[in-house]
Amino acid sequence: MKRFIGQIIHERTPSKDSLPQEYYEFAERLSLNDIVITLNYDVVLERALDHVGKPYRLFPHRYSKIGDGFNTVDDSRDEVTILKLHGSLDWFSNKSYLHGLDAFKKQGVDGAPNDPIFNNNDKYGHCPLVDGPRNEDDPLLNIYRLKNIDRFYGNYDPPAVPMILSPSHMKIVYANPFLDFWWGWGRAGGMNLGVSIIGFSLPLHDDYLRICLYRMVSNFQGVYWDQPLLDWYKNHVKLVDYRTDEKSKDELLERYRFIDYEKADVYTDGFSKDAVDFIFSQSR
């Protein structure tokens, strides 16, 4: 199921030079200090950032040193941070391949086991998701990103399973490889200048995210609201969705009833250039 979910999404995703203009506008206006947290499997944002030439990483922190009781963060690069909480159609794990290598070694067999990605003459251009030193038990070390996903999903039957969490009410149970993406959410928001929620209507099957969003928004609207941070005042929370009538709009506002709407702005005409202007506009 995961293989064909990835294939169908890929088939319907435009190339990096064929996306709607509003995606390029959104990518262009992102700050190199921004963090984008997404539940989508697709690579639309990555392609938009590649198109406009803006650097990004797909993991929380890069380290310059590991050990001595703590890790030293490498802050020498300015880049957008994208955290894909449910995985991505172009991510694959090498754990099965490493188990195969270990089995070959224990049995005294020369060579390496067949693998459609990791022992296939670099056919799909796999590269590590993370870079720099990491702890040996870091599960992100096992995740690789494919550069040539057009070739991979061009197969009638995709030859490997992407690292995505299957659509269900229990996704969080299988999220162990991505737990580093969740670290610190309970403290997030307090020192941020802006928070935007785009196209996430808080559906019941993702209700476990409610507490994370509640903490982030509460911290944001409750800490330093009337005091400047680095000479800037916090902007209003921006909530963007697509709602065609007042009833559905009221349902959205009810789901996000933990937002203080006196400190928030709502846009319900979908994602467009006007929505991008709305997201990056100053309300105070």
CSV table of C-alpha atoms in Angstrom, one decimal:
chain,number,residue,atom,x,y,z
A,1,MET,CA,0.0,0.0,0.0
A,2,LYS,CA,2.8,2.5,0.9
A,3,ARG,CA,4.5,1.8,-2.4
A,4,PHE,CA,1.5,2.7,-4.4
A,5,ILE,CA,0.6,5.7,-2.2
A,6,GLY,CA,4.0,7.0,-3.1
A,7,GLN,CA,3.7,6.3,-6.8
A,8,ILE,CA,0.2,7.9,-7.1
A,9,ILE,CA,1.3,11.1,-5.3
A,10,HIS,CA,4.5,11.2,-7.3
A,11,GLU,CA,2.6,10.9,-10.6
A,12,ARG,CA,0.4,13.9,-9.7
A,13,THR,CA,3.2,16.1,-8.4
A,14,PRO,CA,4.5,18.7,-10.9
A,15,SER,CA,8.2,19.0,-11.6
A,16,LYS,CA,10.1,21.7,-9.7
A,17,ASP,CA,9.8,24.1,-12.7
A,18,SER,CA,6.0,23.5,-13.2
A,19,LEU,CA,4.5,24.2,-9.8
A,20,PRO,CA,1.8,26.9,-9.4
A,21,GLN,CA,3.3,30.3,-8.9
A,22,GLU,CA,2.0,30.7,-5.4
A,23,TYR,CA,4.3,27.8,-4.2
A,24,TYR,CA,7.3,29.6,-5.5
A,25,GLU,CA,6.1,32.8,-3.9
A,26,PHE,CA,5.7,31.0,-0.6
A,27,ALA,CA,9.2,29.4,-0.8
A,28,GLU,CA,10.7,32.8,-1.8
A,29,ARG,CA,9.2,34.5,1.2
A,30,LEU,CA,10.3,32.0,3.8
A,31,SER,CA,13.0,33.1,6.1
A,32,LEU,CA,16.2,31.1,6.5
A,33,ASN,CA,15.2,30.8,10.2
A,34,ASP,CA,11.7,29.4,9.5
A,35,ILE,CA,10.6,25.9,10.5
A,36,VAL,CA,8.0,24.2,8.4
A,37,ILE,CA,6.2,21.3,10.0
A,38,THR,CA,4.3,19.2,7.5
A,39,LEU,CA,2.2,16.0,7.6
A,40,ASN,CA,2.3,15.6,3.8
A,41,TYR,CA,4.2,12.8,2.0
A,42,ASP,CA,4.8,14.8,-1.2
A,43,VAL,CA,7.9,16.8,-2.2
A,44,VAL,CA,6.2,20.0,-3.3
A,45,LEU,CA,7.9,22.3,-0.8
A,46,GLU,CA,11.3,20.8,-1.5
A,47,ARG,CA,10.8,21.3,-5.2
A,48,ALA,CA,9.6,24.9,-4.7
A,49,LEU,CA,12.7,25.7,-2.6
A,50,ASP,CA,15.0,24.0,-5.1
A,51,HIS,CA,13.4,26.1,-7.9
A,52,VAL,CA,14.0,29.4,-6.1
A,53,GLY,CA,17.5,28.3,-4.9
A,54,LYS,CA,16.8,28.5,-1.2
A,55,PRO,CA,18.8,26.1,1.1
A,56,TYR,CA,16.9,23.8,3.4
A,57,ARG,CA,17.4,20.7,5.6
A,58,LEU,CA,15.0,17.9,6.5
A,59,PHE,CA,16.1,17.3,10.1
A,60,PRO,CA,16.0,19.4,13.3
A,61,HIS,CA,19.6,20.1,14.0
A,62,ARG,CA,23.0,19.6,12.5
A,63,TYR,CA,25.8,19.0,14.9
A,64,SER,CA,29.5,19.9,14.9
A,65,LYS,CA,30.4,17.7,17.9
A,66,ILE,CA,28.9,14.6,19.5
A,67,GLY,CA,29.5,13.5,23.1
A,68,ASP,CA,30.7,14.8,26.5
A,69,GLY,CA,27.2,14.6,27.8
A,70,PHE,CA,25.7,16.9,25.1
A,71,ASN,CA,25.8,17.6,21.4
A,72,THR,CA,27.1,20.9,20.0
A,73,VAL,CA,24.8,22.4,17.4
A,74,ASP,CA,26.4,23.5,14.1
A,75,ASP,CA,24.8,26.9,13.4
A,76,SER,CA,27.1,27.9,10.7
A,77,ARG,CA,24.5,27.5,7.9
A,78,ASP,CA,21.4,29.5,7.4
A,79,GLU,CA,18.6,27.3,5.9
A,80,VAL,CA,14.9,26.6,6.1
A,81,THR,CA,14.1,23.6,8.3
A,82,ILE,CA,11.4,21.1,7.0
A,83,LEU,CA,10.2,18.5,9.4
A,84,LYS,CA,8.0,15.8,7.7
A,85,LEU,CA,6.3,14.2,10.7
A,86,HIS,CA,4.7,11.4,8.7
A,87,GLY,CA,7.7,10.7,6.4
A,88,SER,CA,8.2,11.2,2.7
A,89,LEU,CA,7.6,9.4,-0.5
A,90,ASP,CA,11.4,9.7,-1.4
A,91,TRP,CA,12.7,8.4,2.0
A,92,PHE,CA,13.9,4.8,2.4
A,93,SER,CA,15.5,2.9,5.2
A,94,ASN,CA,18.7,0.8,4.9
A,95,LYS,CA,18.0,-1.3,8.0
A,96,SER,CA,17.0,-4.4,6.2
A,97,TYR,CA,20.0,-4.1,3.9
A,98,LEU,CA,22.3,-3.7,6.9
A,99,HIS,CA,20.8,-6.8,8.5
A,100,GLY,CA,21.5,-8.7,5.3
A,101,LEU,CA,25.1,-7.6,5.3
A,102,ASP,CA,25.4,-8.7,8.9
A,103,ALA,CA,23.9,-12.1,8.1
A,104,PHE,CA,26.3,-12.6,5.2
A,105,LYS,CA,29.3,-11.7,7.4
A,106,LYS,CA,28.2,-14.2,10.1
A,107,GLN,CA,27.8,-16.9,7.6
A,108,GLY,CA,31.2,-16.2,6.0
A,109,VAL,CA,29.6,-15.3,2.6
A,110,ASP,CA,31.5,-12.8,0.4
A,111,GLY,CA,29.6,-9.9,-1.2
A,112,ALA,CA,26.4,-8.3,-0.3
A,113,PRO,CA,22.7,-9.1,-0.5
A,114,ASN,CA,20.6,-7.9,-3.4
A,115,ASP,CA,18.7,-4.7,-2.6
A,116,PRO,CA,16.8,-2.5,-5.1
A,117,ILE,CA,18.2,0.7,-3.7
A,118,PHE,CA,21.4,0.1,-1.6
A,119,ASN,CA,23.0,-2.5,-3.7
A,120,ASN,CA,21.9,-1.5,-7.2
A,121,ASN,CA,24.8,0.6,-8.6
A,122,ASP,CA,23.3,3.8,-7.1
A,123,LYS,CA,20.5,3.5,-9.7
A,124,TYR,CA,18.3,6.0,-7.8
A,125,GLY,CA,20.9,8.3,-6.3
A,126,HIS,CA,20.4,7.5,-2.6
A,127,CYS,CA,22.0,9.9,-0.1
A,128,PRO,CA,21.7,10.2,3.7
A,129,LEU,CA,18.9,12.4,5.0
A,130,VAL,CA,21.2,13.9,7.7
A,131,ASP,CA,24.8,15.1,7.6
A,132,GLY,CA,27.4,15.8,10.1
A,133,PRO,CA,28.2,13.7,13.2
A,134,ARG,CA,25.3,11.9,14.9
A,135,ASN,CA,24.8,9.6,17.9
A,136,GLU,CA,25.3,6.0,16.9
A,137,ASP,CA,21.8,5.1,17.9
A,138,ASP,CA,20.2,8.0,16.0
A,139,PRO,CA,17.4,6.4,13.8
A,140,LEU,CA,17.8,9.2,11.3
A,141,LEU,CA,21.1,7.6,10.2
A,142,ASN,CA,19.1,4.8,8.6
A,143,ILE,CA,17.0,7.1,6.4
A,144,TYR,CA,18.1,7.9,2.9
A,145,ARG,CA,16.6,10.2,0.3
A,146,LEU,CA,16.4,9.3,-3.4
A,147,LYS,CA,17.5,12.0,-5.8
A,148,ASN,CA,16.0,10.2,-8.8
A,149,ILE,CA,12.5,9.5,-7.7
A,150,ASP,CA,11.2,9.9,-11.3
A,151,ARG,CA,13.1,6.8,-12.2
A,152,PHE,CA,12.1,4.9,-9.1
A,153,TYR,CA,8.4,5.6,-9.4
A,154,GLY,CA,8.6,5.0,-13.1
A,155,ASN,CA,8.6,1.3,-12.4
A,156,TYR,CA,5.2,-0.4,-12.9
A,157,ASP,CA,5.6,-1.9,-9.4
A,158,PRO,CA,7.9,0.3,-7.2
A,159,PRO,CA,10.7,-2.0,-6.0
A,160,ALA,CA,10.9,-0.7,-2.4
A,161,VAL,CA,8.7,0.7,0.4
A,162,PRO,CA,9.0,4.4,1.2
A,163,MET,CA,9.2,5.6,4.8
A,164,ILE,CA,5.8,7.0,5.3
A,165,LEU,CA,3.3,6.3,8.1
A,166,SER,CA,0.3,4.5,6.8
A,167,PRO,CA,-3.0,6.6,6.9
A,168,SER,CA,-4.7,5.5,10.1
A,169,HIS,CA,-5.8,6.7,13.6
A,170,MET,CA,-2.7,5.1,15.0
A,171,LYS,CA,0.2,6.7,13.0
A,172,ILE,CA,1.9,8.0,16.2
A,173,VAL,CA,2.4,4.3,17.3
A,174,TYR,CA,4.8,3.8,14.3
A,175,ALA,CA,6.5,7.2,14.4
A,176,ASN,CA,9.6,6.0,16.3
A,177,PRO,CA,12.1,6.7,13.4
A,178,PHE,CA,10.9,10.4,13.4
A,179,LEU,CA,10.7,11.0,17.1
A,180,ASP,CA,13.5,13.5,16.9
A,181,PHE,CA,11.2,15.7,14.8
A,182,TRP,CA,8.8,16.0,17.8
A,183,TRP,CA,11.3,16.9,20.4
A,184,GLY,CA,10.6,20.2,22.2
A,185,TRP,CA,7.1,20.9,20.9
A,186,GLY,CA,5.8,21.4,24.4
A,187,ARG,CA,8.1,24.5,24.7
A,188,ALA,CA,7.7,25.7,21.2
A,189,GLY,CA,6.1,29.0,20.3
A,190,GLY,CA,7.1,31.2,23.2
A,191,MET,CA,10.1,32.7,21.5
A,192,ASN,CA,8.7,32.7,17.9
A,193,LEU,CA,7.6,35.8,16.1
A,194,GLY,CA,5.0,34.1,14.0
A,195,VAL,CA,2.9,30.9,13.7
A,196,SER,CA,0.9,29.9,10.7
A,197,ILE,CA,-1.4,26.9,10.3
A,198,ILE,CA,-2.0,26.1,6.6
A,199,GLY,CA,-4.4,23.6,5.2
A,200,PHE,CA,-4.7,21.5,8.4
A,201,SER,CA,-8.3,21.2,9.6
A,202,LEU,CA,-7.3,19.1,12.6
A,203,PRO,CA,-9.2,15.9,11.4
A,204,LEU,CA,-10.1,13.2,13.8
A,205,HIS,CA,-7.6,10.7,12.5
A,206,ASP,CA,-4.8,13.2,13.4
A,207,ASP,CA,-6.3,14.3,16.7
A,208,TYR,CA,-3.2,13.3,18.5
A,209,LEU,CA,-1.6,16.5,17.1
A,210,ARG,CA,-4.1,18.7,19.1
A,211,ILE,CA,-2.0,18.8,22.2
A,212,CYS,CA,1.1,19.8,20.2
A,213,LEU,CA,-0.7,22.6,18.5
A,214,TYR,CA,-2.4,23.6,21.7
A,215,ARG,CA,1.0,24.0,23.5
A,216,MET,CA,2.6,25.8,20.6
A,217,VAL,CA,-0.2,28.3,20.1
A,218,SER,CA,-0.7,28.8,23.8
A,219,ASN,CA,3.0,29.5,24.3
A,220,PHE,CA,3.0,31.8,21.3
A,221,GLN,CA,0.0,33.9,22.3
A,222,GLY,CA,0.7,33.9,26.0
A,223,VAL,CA,4.4,34.7,26.3
A,224,TYR,CA,5.9,38.1,25.4
A,225,TRP,CA,2.8,39.1,23.5
A,226,ASP,CA,2.9,42.7,24.6
A,227,GLN,CA,6.7,43.0,24.7
A,228,PRO,CA,9.0,43.1,21.8
A,229,LEU,CA,11.4,40.3,21.0
A,230,LEU,CA,14.6,41.6,19.3
A,231,ASP,CA,12.7,44.9,18.6
A,232,TRP,CA,9.8,43.0,16.9
A,233,TYR,CA,6.3,42.4,18.2
A,234,LYS,CA,4.7,39.0,17.6
A,235,ASN,CA,2.4,38.8,14.6
A,236,HIS,CA,-1.1,37.3,14.8
A,237,VAL,CA,-1.5,33.6,14.4
A,238,LYS,CA,-2.5,32.9,10.7
A,239,LEU,CA,-5.0,30.2,10.1
A,240,VAL,CA,-5.5,29.3,6.4
A,241,ASP,CA,-7.9,26.7,5.1
A,242,TYR,CA,-10.6,26.2,2.4
A,243,ARG,CA,-14.2,26.7,3.5
A,244,THR,CA,-17.1,27.3,1.2
A,245,ASP,CA,-19.8,28.4,3.7
A,246,GLU,CA,-20.2,29.8,7.1
A,247,LYS,CA,-21.1,26.4,8.7
A,248,SER,CA,-17.9,24.8,7.6
A,249,LYS,CA,-15.9,27.9,8.7
A,250,ASP,CA,-17.5,27.7,12.1
A,251,GLU,CA,-16.6,24.0,12.3
A,252,LEU,CA,-13.0,24.9,11.6
A,253,LEU,CA,-13.0,27.7,14.3
A,254,GLU,CA,-14.5,25.3,16.8
A,255,ARG,CA,-11.8,22.7,16.2
A,256,TYR,CA,-9.2,25.3,16.9
A,257,ARG,CA,-11.2,26.8,19.9
A,258,PHE,CA,-7.9,26.9,21.9
A,259,ILE,CA,-6.8,29.8,19.7
A,260,ASP,CA,-7.4,33.3,21.1
A,261,TYR,CA,-9.0,34.8,18.0
A,262,GLU,CA,-8.3,38.3,19.2
A,263,LYS,CA,-4.7,37.4,18.5
A,264,ALA,CA,-5.3,35.5,15.2
A,265,ASP,CA,-6.5,36.1,11.6
A,266,VAL,CA,-8.4,33.5,9.5
A,267,TYR,CA,-8.4,33.1,5.8
A,268,THR,CA,-10.7,30.5,4.3
A,269,ASP,CA,-10.4,30.9,0.5
A,270,GLY,CA,-7.8,28.2,0.0
A,271,PHE,CA,-4.1,28.4,-0.8
A,272,SER,CA,-3.3,31.1,-3.4
A,273,LYS,CA,-1.2,34.2,-4.0
A,274,ASP,CA,-3.6,36.1,-1.8
A,275,ALA,CA,-3.2,33.5,0.9
A,276,VAL,CA,0.6,33.8,0.7
A,277,ASP,CA,0.3,37.6,1.1
A,278,PHE,CA,-2.0,37.0,4.1
A,279,ILE,CA,0.4,34.6,5.7
A,280,PHE,CA,3.4,37.0,5.5
A,281,SER,CA,1.5,40.2,6.2
A,282,GLN,CA,1.9,42.0,9.5
A,283,SER,CA,-1.3,42.3,11.6
A,284,ARG,CA,0.1,44.5,14.4
